[in-house]
Every structure is written in C-alpha cells, then in structure tokens.
Coordinates of C-alpha atoms and ligand atoms in Angstrom, one line a residue:
X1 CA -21.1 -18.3 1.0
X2 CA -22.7 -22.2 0.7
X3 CA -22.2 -24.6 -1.8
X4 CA -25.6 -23.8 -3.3
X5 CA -25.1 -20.6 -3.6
X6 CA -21.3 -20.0 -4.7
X7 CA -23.2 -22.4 -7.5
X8 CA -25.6 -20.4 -8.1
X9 CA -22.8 -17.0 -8.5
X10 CA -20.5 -19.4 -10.9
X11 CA -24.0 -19.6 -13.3
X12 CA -24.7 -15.4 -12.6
X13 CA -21.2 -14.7 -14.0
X14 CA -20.5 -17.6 -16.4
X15 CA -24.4 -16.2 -18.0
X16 CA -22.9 -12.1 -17.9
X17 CA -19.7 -13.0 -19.1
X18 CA -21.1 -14.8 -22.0
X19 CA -23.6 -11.9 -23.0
X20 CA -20.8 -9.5 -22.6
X21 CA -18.6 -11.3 -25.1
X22 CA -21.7 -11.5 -27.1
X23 CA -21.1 -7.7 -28.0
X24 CA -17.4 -7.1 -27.3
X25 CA -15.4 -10.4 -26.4
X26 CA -12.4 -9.0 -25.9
X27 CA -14.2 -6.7 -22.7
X28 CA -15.1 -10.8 -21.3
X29 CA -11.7 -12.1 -21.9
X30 CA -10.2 -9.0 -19.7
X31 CA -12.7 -9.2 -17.1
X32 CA -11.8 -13.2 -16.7
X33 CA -8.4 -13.0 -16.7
X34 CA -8.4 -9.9 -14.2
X35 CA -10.1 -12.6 -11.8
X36 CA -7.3 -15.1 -12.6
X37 CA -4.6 -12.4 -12.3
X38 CA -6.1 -11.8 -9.2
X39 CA -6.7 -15.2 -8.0
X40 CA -2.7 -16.4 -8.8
X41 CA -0.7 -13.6 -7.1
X42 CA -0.1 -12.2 -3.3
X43 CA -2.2 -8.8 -3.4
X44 CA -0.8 -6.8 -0.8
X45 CA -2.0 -3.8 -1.4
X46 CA -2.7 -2.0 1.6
X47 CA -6.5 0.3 -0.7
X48 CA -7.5 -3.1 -1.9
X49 CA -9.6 -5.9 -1.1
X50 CA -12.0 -8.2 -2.7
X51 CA -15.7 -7.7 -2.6
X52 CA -18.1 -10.6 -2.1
X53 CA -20.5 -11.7 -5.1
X54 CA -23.1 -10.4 -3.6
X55 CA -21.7 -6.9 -3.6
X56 CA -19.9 -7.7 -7.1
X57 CA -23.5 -8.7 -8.3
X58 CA -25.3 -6.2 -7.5
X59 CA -23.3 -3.6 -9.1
X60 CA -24.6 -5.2 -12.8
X61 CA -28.0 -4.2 -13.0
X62 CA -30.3 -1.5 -14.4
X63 CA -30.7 0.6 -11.3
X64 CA -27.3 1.8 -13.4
X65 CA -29.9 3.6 -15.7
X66 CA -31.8 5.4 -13.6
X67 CA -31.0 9.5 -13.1
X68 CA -31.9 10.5 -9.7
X69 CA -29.9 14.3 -9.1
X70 CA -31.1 15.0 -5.7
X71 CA -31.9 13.7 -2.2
X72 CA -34.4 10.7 -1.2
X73 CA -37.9 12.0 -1.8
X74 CA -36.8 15.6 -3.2
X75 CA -35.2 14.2 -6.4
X76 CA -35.0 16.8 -10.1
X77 CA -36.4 13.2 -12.1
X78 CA -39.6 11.7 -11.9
X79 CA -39.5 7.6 -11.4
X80 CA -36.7 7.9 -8.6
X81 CA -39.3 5.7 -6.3
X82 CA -36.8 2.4 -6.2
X83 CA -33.5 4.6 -5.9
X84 CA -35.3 6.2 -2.6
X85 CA -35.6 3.1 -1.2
X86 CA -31.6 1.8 -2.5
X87 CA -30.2 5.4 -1.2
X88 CA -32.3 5.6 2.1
X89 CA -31.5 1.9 3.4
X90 CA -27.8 2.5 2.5
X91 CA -27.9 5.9 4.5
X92 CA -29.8 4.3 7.0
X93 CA -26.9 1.1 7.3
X94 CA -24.2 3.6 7.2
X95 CA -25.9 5.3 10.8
X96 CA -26.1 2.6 12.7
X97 CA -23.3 0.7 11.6
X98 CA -21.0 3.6 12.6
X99 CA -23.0 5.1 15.4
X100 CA -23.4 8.2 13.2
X101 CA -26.3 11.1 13.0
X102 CA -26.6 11.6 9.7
X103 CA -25.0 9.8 6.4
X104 CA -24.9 10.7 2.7
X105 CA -23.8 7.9 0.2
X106 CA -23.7 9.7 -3.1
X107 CA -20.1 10.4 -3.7
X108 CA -18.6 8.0 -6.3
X109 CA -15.1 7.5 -5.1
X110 CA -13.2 8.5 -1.6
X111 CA -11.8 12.1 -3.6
X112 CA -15.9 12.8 -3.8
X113 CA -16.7 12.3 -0.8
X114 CA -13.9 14.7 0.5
X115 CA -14.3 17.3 -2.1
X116 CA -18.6 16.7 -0.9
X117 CA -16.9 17.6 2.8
X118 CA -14.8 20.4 1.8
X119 CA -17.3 22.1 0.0
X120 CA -19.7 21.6 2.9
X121 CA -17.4 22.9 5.6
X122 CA -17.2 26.3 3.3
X123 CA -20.8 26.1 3.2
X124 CA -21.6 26.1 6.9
X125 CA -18.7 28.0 8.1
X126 CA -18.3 30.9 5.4
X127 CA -21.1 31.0 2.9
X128 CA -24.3 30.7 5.6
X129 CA -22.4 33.5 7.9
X130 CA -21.9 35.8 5.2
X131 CA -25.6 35.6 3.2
X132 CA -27.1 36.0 6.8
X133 CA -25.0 39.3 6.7
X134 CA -25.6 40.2 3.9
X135 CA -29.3 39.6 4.4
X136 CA -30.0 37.1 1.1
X137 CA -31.3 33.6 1.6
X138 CA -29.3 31.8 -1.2
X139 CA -26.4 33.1 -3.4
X140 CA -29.1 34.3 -6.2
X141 CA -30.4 37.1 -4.3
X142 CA -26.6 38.6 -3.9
X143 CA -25.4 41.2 -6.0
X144 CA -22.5 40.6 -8.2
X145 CA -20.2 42.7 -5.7
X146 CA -21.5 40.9 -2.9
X147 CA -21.0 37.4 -4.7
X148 CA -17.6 38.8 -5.2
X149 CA -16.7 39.3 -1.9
X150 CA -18.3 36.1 -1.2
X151 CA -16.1 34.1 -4.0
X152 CA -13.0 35.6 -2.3
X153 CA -14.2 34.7 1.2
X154 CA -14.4 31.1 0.1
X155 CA -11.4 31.1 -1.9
X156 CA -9.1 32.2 1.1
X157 CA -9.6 29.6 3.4
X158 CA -6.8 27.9 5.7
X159 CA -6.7 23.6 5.6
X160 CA -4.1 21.9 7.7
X161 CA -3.4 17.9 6.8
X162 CA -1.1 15.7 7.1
X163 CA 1.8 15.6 4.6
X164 CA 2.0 13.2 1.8
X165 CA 5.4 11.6 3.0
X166 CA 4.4 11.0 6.3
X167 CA 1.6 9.4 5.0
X168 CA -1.2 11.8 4.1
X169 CA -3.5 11.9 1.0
X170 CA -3.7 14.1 -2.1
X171 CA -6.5 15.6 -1.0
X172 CA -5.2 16.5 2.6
X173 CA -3.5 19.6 0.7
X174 CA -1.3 18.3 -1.8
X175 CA -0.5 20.9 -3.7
X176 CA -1.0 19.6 -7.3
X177 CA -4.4 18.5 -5.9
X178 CA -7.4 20.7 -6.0
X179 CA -7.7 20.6 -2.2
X180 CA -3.5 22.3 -2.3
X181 CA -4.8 25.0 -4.7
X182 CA -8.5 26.2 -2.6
X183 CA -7.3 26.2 0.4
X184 CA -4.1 28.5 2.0
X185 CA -2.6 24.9 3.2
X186 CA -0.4 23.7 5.7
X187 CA 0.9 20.1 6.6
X188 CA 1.9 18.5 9.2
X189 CA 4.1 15.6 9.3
X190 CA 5.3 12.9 12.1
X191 CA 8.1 12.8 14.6
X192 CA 11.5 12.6 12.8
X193 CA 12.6 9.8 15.1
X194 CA 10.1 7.9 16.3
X195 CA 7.9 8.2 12.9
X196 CA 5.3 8.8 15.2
X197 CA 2.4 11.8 15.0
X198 CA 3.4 14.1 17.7
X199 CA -0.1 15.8 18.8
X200 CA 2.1 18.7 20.6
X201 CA 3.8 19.5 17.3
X202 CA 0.2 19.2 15.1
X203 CA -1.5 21.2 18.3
X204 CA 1.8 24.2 17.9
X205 CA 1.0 24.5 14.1
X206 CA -2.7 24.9 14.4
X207 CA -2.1 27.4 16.7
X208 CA 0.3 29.1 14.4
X209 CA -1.8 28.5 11.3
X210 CA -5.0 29.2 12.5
X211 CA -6.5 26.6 9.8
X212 CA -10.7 26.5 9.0
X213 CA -10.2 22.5 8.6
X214 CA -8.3 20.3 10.5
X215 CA -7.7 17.3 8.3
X216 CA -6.5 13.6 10.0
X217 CA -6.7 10.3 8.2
X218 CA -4.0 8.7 6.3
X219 CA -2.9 6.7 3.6
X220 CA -0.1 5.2 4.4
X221 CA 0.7 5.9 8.1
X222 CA 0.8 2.5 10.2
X223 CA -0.3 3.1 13.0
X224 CA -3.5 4.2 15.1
X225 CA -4.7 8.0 15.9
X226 CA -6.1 9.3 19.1
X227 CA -9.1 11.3 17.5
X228 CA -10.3 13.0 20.6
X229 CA -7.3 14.8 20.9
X230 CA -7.5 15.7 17.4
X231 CA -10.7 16.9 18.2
X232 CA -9.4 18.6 21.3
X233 CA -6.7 20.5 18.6
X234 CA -9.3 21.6 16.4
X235 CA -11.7 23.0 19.1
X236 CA -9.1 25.1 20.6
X237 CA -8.6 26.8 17.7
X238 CA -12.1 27.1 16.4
X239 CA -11.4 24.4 13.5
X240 CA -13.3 22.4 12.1
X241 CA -11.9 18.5 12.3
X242 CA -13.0 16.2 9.0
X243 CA -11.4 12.6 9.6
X244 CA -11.0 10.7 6.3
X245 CA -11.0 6.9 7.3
X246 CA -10.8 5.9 3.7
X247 CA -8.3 3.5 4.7
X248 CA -9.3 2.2 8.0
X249 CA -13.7 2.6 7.8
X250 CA -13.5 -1.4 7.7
X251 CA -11.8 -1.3 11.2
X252 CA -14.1 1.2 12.7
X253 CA -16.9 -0.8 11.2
X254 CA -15.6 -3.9 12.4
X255 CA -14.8 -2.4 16.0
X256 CA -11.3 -2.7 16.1
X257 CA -11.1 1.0 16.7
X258 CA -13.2 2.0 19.2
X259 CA -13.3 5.0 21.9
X260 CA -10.9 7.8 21.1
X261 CA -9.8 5.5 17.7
X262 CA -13.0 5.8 16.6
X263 CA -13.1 9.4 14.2
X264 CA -17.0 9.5 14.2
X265 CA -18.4 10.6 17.3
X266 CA -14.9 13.0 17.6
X267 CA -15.5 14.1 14.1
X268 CA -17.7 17.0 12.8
X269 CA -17.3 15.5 9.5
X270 CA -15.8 12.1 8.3
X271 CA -15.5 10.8 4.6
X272 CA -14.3 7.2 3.9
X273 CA -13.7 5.4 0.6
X274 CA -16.0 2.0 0.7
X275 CA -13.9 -0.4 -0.9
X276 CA -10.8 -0.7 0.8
X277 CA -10.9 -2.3 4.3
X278 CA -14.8 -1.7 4.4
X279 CA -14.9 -4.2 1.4
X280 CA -17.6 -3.1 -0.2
X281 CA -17.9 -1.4 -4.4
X282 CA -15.8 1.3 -5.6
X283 CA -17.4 4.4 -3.8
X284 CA -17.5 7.0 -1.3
X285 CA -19.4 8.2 1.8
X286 CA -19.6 11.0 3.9
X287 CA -20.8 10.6 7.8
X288 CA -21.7 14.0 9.6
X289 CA -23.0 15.4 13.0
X290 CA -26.2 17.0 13.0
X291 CA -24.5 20.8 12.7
X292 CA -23.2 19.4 9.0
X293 CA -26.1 17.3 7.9
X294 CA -27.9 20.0 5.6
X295 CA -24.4 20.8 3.7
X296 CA -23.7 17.6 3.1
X297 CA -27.3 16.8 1.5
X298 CA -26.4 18.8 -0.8
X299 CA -23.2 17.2 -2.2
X300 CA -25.9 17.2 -5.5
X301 CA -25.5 19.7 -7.1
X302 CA -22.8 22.0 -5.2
X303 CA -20.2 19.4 -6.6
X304 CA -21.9 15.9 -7.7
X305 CA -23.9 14.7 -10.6
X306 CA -26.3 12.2 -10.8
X307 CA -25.7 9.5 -8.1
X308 CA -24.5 6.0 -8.9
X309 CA -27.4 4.2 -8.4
X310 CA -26.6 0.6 -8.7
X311 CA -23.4 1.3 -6.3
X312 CA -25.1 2.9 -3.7
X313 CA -27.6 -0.4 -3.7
X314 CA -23.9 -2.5 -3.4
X315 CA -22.9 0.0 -0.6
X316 CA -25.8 -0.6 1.4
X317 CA -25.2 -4.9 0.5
X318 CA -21.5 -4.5 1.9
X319 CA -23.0 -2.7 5.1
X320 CA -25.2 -5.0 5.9
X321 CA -22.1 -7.5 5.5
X322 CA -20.3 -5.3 7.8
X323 CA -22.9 -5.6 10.9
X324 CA -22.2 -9.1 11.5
X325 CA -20.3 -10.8 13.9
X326 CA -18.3 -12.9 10.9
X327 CA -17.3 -8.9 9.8
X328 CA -15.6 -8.0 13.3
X329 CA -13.8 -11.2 13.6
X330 CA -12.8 -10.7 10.3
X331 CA -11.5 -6.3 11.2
X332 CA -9.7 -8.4 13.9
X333 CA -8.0 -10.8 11.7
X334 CA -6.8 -7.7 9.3
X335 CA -5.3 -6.3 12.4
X336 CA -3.7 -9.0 14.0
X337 CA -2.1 -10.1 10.8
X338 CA -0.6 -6.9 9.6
X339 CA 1.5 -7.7 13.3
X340 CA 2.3 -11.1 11.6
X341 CA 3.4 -9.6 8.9
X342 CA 5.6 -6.7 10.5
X343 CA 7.2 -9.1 13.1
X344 CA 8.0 -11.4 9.9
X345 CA 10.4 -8.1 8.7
X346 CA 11.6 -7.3 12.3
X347 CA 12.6 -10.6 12.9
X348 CA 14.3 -11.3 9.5
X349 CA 16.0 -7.6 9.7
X350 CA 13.8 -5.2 7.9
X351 CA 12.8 -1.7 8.7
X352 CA 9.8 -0.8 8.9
X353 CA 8.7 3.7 9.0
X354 CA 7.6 3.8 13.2
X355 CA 9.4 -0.2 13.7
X356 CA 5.7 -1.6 13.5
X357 CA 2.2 -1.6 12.9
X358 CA -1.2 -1.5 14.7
X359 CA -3.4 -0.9 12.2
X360 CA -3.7 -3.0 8.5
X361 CA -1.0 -1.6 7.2
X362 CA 3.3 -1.7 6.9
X363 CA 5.4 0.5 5.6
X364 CA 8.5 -1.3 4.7
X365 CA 12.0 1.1 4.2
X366 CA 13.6 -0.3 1.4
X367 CA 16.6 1.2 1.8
X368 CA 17.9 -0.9 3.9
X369 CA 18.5 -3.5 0.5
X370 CA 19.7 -0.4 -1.0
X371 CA 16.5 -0.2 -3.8
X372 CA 14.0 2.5 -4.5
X373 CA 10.8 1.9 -4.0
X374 CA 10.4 1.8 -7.9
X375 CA 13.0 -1.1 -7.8
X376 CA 11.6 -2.9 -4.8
X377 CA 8.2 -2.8 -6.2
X378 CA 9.2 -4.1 -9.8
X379 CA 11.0 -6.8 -8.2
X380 CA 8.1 -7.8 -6.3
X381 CA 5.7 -8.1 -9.0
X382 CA 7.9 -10.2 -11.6
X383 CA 7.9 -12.6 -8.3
X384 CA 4.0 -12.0 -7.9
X385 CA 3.6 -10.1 -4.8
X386 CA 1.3 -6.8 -5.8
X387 CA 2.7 -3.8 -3.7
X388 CA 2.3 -0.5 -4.0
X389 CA 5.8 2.0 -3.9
X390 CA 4.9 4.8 -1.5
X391 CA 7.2 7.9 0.3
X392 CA 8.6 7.4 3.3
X393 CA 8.9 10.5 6.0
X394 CA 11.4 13.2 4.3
X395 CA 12.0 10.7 1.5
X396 CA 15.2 11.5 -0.5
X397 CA 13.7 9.7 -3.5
X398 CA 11.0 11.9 -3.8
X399 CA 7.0 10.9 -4.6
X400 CA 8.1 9.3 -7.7
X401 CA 11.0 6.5 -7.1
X402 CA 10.6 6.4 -2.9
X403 CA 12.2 4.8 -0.7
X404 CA 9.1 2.6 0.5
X405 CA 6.8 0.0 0.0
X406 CA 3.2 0.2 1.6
X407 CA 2.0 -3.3 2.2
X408 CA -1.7 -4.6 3.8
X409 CA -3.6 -7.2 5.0
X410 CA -7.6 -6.5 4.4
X411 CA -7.6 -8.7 1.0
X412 CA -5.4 -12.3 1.9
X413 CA -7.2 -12.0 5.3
X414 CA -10.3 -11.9 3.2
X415 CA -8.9 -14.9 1.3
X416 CA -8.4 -16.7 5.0
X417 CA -4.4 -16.2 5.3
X418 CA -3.6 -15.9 9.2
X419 CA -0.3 -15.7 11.5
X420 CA 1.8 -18.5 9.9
X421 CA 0.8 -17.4 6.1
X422 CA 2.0 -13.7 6.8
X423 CA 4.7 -14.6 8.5
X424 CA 5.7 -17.1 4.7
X425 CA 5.0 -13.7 3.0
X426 CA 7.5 -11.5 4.9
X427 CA 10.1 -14.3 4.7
X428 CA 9.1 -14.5 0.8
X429 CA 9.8 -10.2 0.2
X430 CA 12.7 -10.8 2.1
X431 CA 14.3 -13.2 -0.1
X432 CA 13.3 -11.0 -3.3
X433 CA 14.8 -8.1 -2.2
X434 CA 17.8 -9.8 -0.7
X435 CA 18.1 -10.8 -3.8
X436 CA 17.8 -7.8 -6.1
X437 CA 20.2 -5.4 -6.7
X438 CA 19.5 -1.8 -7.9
X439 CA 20.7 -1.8 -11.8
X440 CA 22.6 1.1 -13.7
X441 CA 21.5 3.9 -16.5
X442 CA 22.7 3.7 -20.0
X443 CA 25.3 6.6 -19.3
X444 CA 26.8 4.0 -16.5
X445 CA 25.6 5.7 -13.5
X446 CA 23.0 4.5 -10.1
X447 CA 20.2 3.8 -11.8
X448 CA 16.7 4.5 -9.2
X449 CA 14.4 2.0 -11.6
X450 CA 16.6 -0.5 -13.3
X451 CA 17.2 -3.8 -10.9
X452 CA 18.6 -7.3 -11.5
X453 CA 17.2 -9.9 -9.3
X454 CA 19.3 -13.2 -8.5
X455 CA 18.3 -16.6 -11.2
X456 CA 15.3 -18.0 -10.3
X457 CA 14.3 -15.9 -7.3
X458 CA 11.5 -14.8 -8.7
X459 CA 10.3 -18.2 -9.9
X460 CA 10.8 -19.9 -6.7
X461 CA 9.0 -17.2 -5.1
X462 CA 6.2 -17.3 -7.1
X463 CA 6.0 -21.4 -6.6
X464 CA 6.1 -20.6 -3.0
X465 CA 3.6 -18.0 -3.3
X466 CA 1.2 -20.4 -5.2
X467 CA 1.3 -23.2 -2.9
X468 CA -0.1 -20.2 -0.1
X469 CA -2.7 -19.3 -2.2
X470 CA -4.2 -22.9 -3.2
X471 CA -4.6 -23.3 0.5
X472 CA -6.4 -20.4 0.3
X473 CA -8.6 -19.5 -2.9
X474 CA -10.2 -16.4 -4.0
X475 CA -13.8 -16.8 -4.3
X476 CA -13.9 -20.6 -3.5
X477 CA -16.8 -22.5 -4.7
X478 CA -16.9 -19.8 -8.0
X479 CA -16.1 -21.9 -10.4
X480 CA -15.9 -20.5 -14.0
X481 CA -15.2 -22.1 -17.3
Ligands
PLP1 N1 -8.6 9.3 1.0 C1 -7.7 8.4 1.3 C2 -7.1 8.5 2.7 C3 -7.2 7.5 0.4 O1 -6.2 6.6 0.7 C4 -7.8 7.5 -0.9 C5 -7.4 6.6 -2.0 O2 -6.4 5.9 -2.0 C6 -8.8 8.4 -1.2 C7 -9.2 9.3 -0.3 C8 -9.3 8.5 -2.6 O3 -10.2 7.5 -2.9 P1 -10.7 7.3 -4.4 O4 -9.5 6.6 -5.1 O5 -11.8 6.4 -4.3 O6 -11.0 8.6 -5.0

C-alpha cells in the first residue's frame, strides 16, 4: 500500500472508530486494542492471517443490509441489482484464479461451505437418482412414503476423512460434528512411523468401506497431498472425492501447489475457507466441476440463508489480490519459511509430527519438554507467541490437553518476516519451553495444565519478540491515534 493511501486508511478507520464509539465506546476500545494485541505479539497461528485494508474496508458498508436469498439474477428480493454484480465478479475471480468451472461464494465460513458440498453430493448422487425413479421432478411431488424412503436413503450414506489426530477437520467425520452423525463414517489416519499419509492404506479402507465421499484436506497435517491419486482412490471405488483446501487455498492460489498438488482440477468438489492462507474476510467458498455446479447453486436454500453480502464484495477484493505476481511471491515466502521455521526446531533438537514441513504449517511434539499441549501453549502466550494446541497422531493426551502445538507462517510472512526471523522464532519457543516445567494438581499429582516457566523467560522472550516485530510492523503506514 503507498504512503498516500495507508494515509488515506489511517483517516477511514480513525473516522469508523470514532462513530462506533459514538454509540457504544467500549465496542471502539476493543476493536483498537485487538489491532494492538495483534500488532505486539508473534501470531503463529497456522488459520490465521491478516487481511489488507482494502479487504478489511470493504467489509463496513451497507451492501451488509441488503437480503439477496438466491442466485445472481434469480434472487426471492427485489433490489438485488448491486449484489448481482458483488456475487458474479467474486464467482467470476474465484474461476479463473483457480482454473475452476464453476464457483459459488455464498457460504459464510469454511463449515458452510462443506456442509453446502455435503448436501450437494447427496443431492446429485442420491436424491436426483431416486426422484427420476420414482418419476417426480422435485421432492414436493413425492408421496410421504416415497419421501420416506427418500429421508432414509440420504441419511445412510458412507463419508471417509481423515482423522482428527492425524490432522483432519471436524467436519471430515468427527463424530460430535454434524458431518460424524449424517454420514456412516470412516477415518483414515497416517503412517505410524513415518507420520506420513499412506495412499495404499487410504486406497485398502475405501475399498473396505465402500464410502459415497471421499474427504482429503487437513488442518493440521504438514505436509503436501498427491490429489490425483486421491482422485485415482475415489474413482475406483465409485466415490466421490471433495478436497477441502481451507488451509492451503492461498498456496493453490499463489501456485505453490500446482499439478497433482493442486485439488481443483482432481476434485469433483472443493471447499476452502477464505481467510486463512488465501488472506482474504472471514468466509467460505465452494469450487465445483461442471457435473456439481447445479447442486451447489443451490447452497440457498437447501442449507444457507441470506448471503453475506458485503463479504462476498471483500471475497472478490482479496481475489483480485491473489492474481498478482506480489500474491505468488508472497505463497512462496509462506512456504519457504515454514522450512525456516522447522529446520530452526531440527537443528535446536525438537520434534516435529513427519520430522518436517512442506507446506505452511509445523506440528511441533511437545513431549519431548515433557508438557501438554495445554502447557506448551500457555507458556507461549504469557511470552507472546500465539499458538494454537492441536493432537498429535494417536495422541495419549487426547483432543483436549495434546501433545502438540500447530504453528504457521501465512501471517508474519504477511508482516515481511523471512529465513533469519523464523529461524529467531524457533530459537525463541525453544527457550520457553526449555524453560517450563509441567506443574502439579492440588491433590499433588502430574498436573496436564498447570506449568511453571523459569524467572524472566517469558519477559526476555517477549523483549526479543518485540525487537522482531518493530522490524516488521503490522499494517505500516496505518497510523491510529
Ligand atoms: N475446514 C478446515 C480444513 C479447517 O481447518 C477449518 C477451520 O479451521 C474449517 C473447515 C472451518 O472453517 P470456519 O471456521 O470458517 O467454519
């Protein structure tokens, strides 16, 4: 962003801000210090980013009030003329920037966009076959014994993902999720040595399961996946494959994963979350080949509400971010310095779930420093380094303490950190957890939450952290009183 213009954004905000505490101050003082907060500590959270003004900007205006249930042109409100024109040039951004046939950018978070896939899969696989047997065009022509055999048809249903410990999402087929409870699920999980996803082992269990919906995508598995053999899996045993890239759509978008990385010509049906590596707003899409494309129009009404207008316009302002040159070099940089940052651990002694990374993401094994997750995590945020706990494969610590932390680079590459900076931040964790030692419970015994860190680690660290991120500010150029 120039001078002129990061100006111009410090006078946008400064002006919102102060009509915002106009009516409720303490809603100003929050948003503020949440930029602060976010501007003094080491965000390492592998979902996270930070979106550019422009993006940010557009998100706070009055396309906010407009209802527009429905598709571009075929919408249930009158006035939906400027929302056709937000929704189709984000559609139409979201094709070519991924090289895909058809795109639908109504779902308002990534667990939309899958429950928008999931419910189009059904659709086109069991609902269309059985009205065309039964001889109805739509579900209201069937009877209620034919709509009863239809309900059970949909509701029985076979879904094979990729477990949560081995990096999966909740929607893959977690149980307590939705997606656990419709569908008969099965998981599979990665190689018990080598951390590794062993196609042969996912290719034996399809085979076995016989699943509708072959799920891959992950949350919090570091490395890359060979889609077309995925695809290969799923076509040999009549499944359907849906990729969610929630995590990784920036490095698709960027190029980083191209060919057989690349989920969306391999894909029937692909759903990604918008602000995580893509760095765009809070938001969902869904990306489909031609066979899906009428299903997934109708995300409204089979399981969405009105769309989000205003964030659909800051969708199609981040993908027109991600079509530039500046974006790939920038995918690149996210890549290269999660390798920074997991040759920092190697080299200093930690593990790391599959000994490395090539994609934006770490998965450091805490264990090693004999800490939870929990502790690990707590440790690094009185230090301020933002992590996230997460499971590692067949954790013993279970979803809740874990044994992990999930670390990325997509936001402090935004910021400008490269090689040398990642590298600090490894040596920085290192020294924290080094340092910390798991605590005890009231009754005496191995506490899993409780930790005691060494005097003054966590202020040194956070000194250290500081002079890291005055070299490289959040936002630079924003300046607000
Ligand atoms: N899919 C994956 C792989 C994710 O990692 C996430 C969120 O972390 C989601 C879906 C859900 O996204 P949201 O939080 O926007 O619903």
């Amino acid at each position: 962003m120039s001078d002129s213009l990061a100006k111009t954004a410090s006078t946008a905000y400064d002006a919102a801000l102060e009509v915002i505490a106009s009516v409720e101050p303490r809603i100003a003082a929050a948003t503020r210090q949440e930029l602060a907060d976010q501007r003094g500590s080491l965000k390492l959270i592998a979902s996270e980013n930070y979106a550019s003004p422009a993006v940010l900007l557009t998100m706070g205006t009055w396309l906010s009030d407009k209802y527009a249930e429905g598709t571009v042109g075929h919408r249930f409100y009158a006035g939906c003329q400027n929302v056709d024109t937000v929704e189709a040039l984000a559609a139409e951004h979201a094709r070519e920037l991924f090289g895909a046939p058809y795109a639908y950018v109504q779902p308002h978070s990534g667990i939309d966009a899958n429950l928008v896939a999931f419910w189009s899969i059904l659709a086109n696989r069991v609902e269309t076959p059985a009205l065309a047997r039964l001889g109805a065009k739509n579900v209201n022509e069937l009877t209620e014994a034919d709509w009863e055999s239809l309900r059970h048809e949909l509701g029985n249903q076979r879904l094979l993902g990729m477990s949560l410990d081995a990096g999966g999402h909740l929607t893959h087929g977690f149980r307590p999720n939705i997606s656990g409870k419709m569908f008969h699920q099965q998981q599979y999980g990665t190689d018990p040595v080598t951390g590794l996803l062993d196609y042969d082992a996912v290719a034996a269990k399809a085979r076995e399961f016989k699943p509708l919906v072959l799920v891959a995508g992950y949350s919090a598995y570091p490395r890359r996946v060979d889609f077309a053999k995925m695809r290969e899996i799923a076509d040999e045993v009549g499944a359907v494959l849906m990729v969610d890239m929630a995590h990784f759509a920036g490095l698709v978008a960027g190029k980083v994963f191209t060919g057989d990385e690349d989920p969306v010509p391999h894909a029937h049906v692909v759903t990604t979350t918008t602000h995580k590596s893509l760095r765009g707003p809070r938001g969902g899409m869904v990306l489909a080949q031609e066979e899906f494309a009428a299903d997934v129009d109708r995300g409204c009404p089979m399981v969405l509400g009105g769309p989000l207008s205003h964030v659909m316009a800051a969708k199609a302002v981040a993908l027109a971010e991600a079509r530039t040159t500046e974006f790939q070099g920038y995918a690149q940089r996210v890549a290269d310095n999660a390798k920074s940052l997991a040759d920092g651990f190697l080299s200093r002694g930690a593990e790391l779930v599959t000994g490395g990374t090539d994609n934006h993401l770490v998965l450091l094994d805490v264990s090693s420093f004999g800490l939870t997750g929990r502790q690990a995590e707590s440790a690094l945020l009185d230090a301020g380094v933002v992590t996230n706990r997460n499971s590692v494969p067949a954790d013993p610590n279970g979803a809740w303490y874990t044994s992990g932390v999930r670390l990325g680079t997509p936001a402090l590459t935004t910021r400008g950190f490269g090689h040398d900076e990642f590298d600090r931040v490894a040596e920085l964790i290192v020294e924290v957890l080094s340092s910390t030692q798991a605590g005890t419970t009231k009754a005496g015994g191995p506490s899993k939450a409780s930790y005691v860190t060494g005097d003054g680690v966590a202020d040194r660290v956070r000194a250290a952290s500081a002079e890291l991120l005055d070299r490289h500010p959040l936002y630079p150029g924003l300046d607000l009183a």
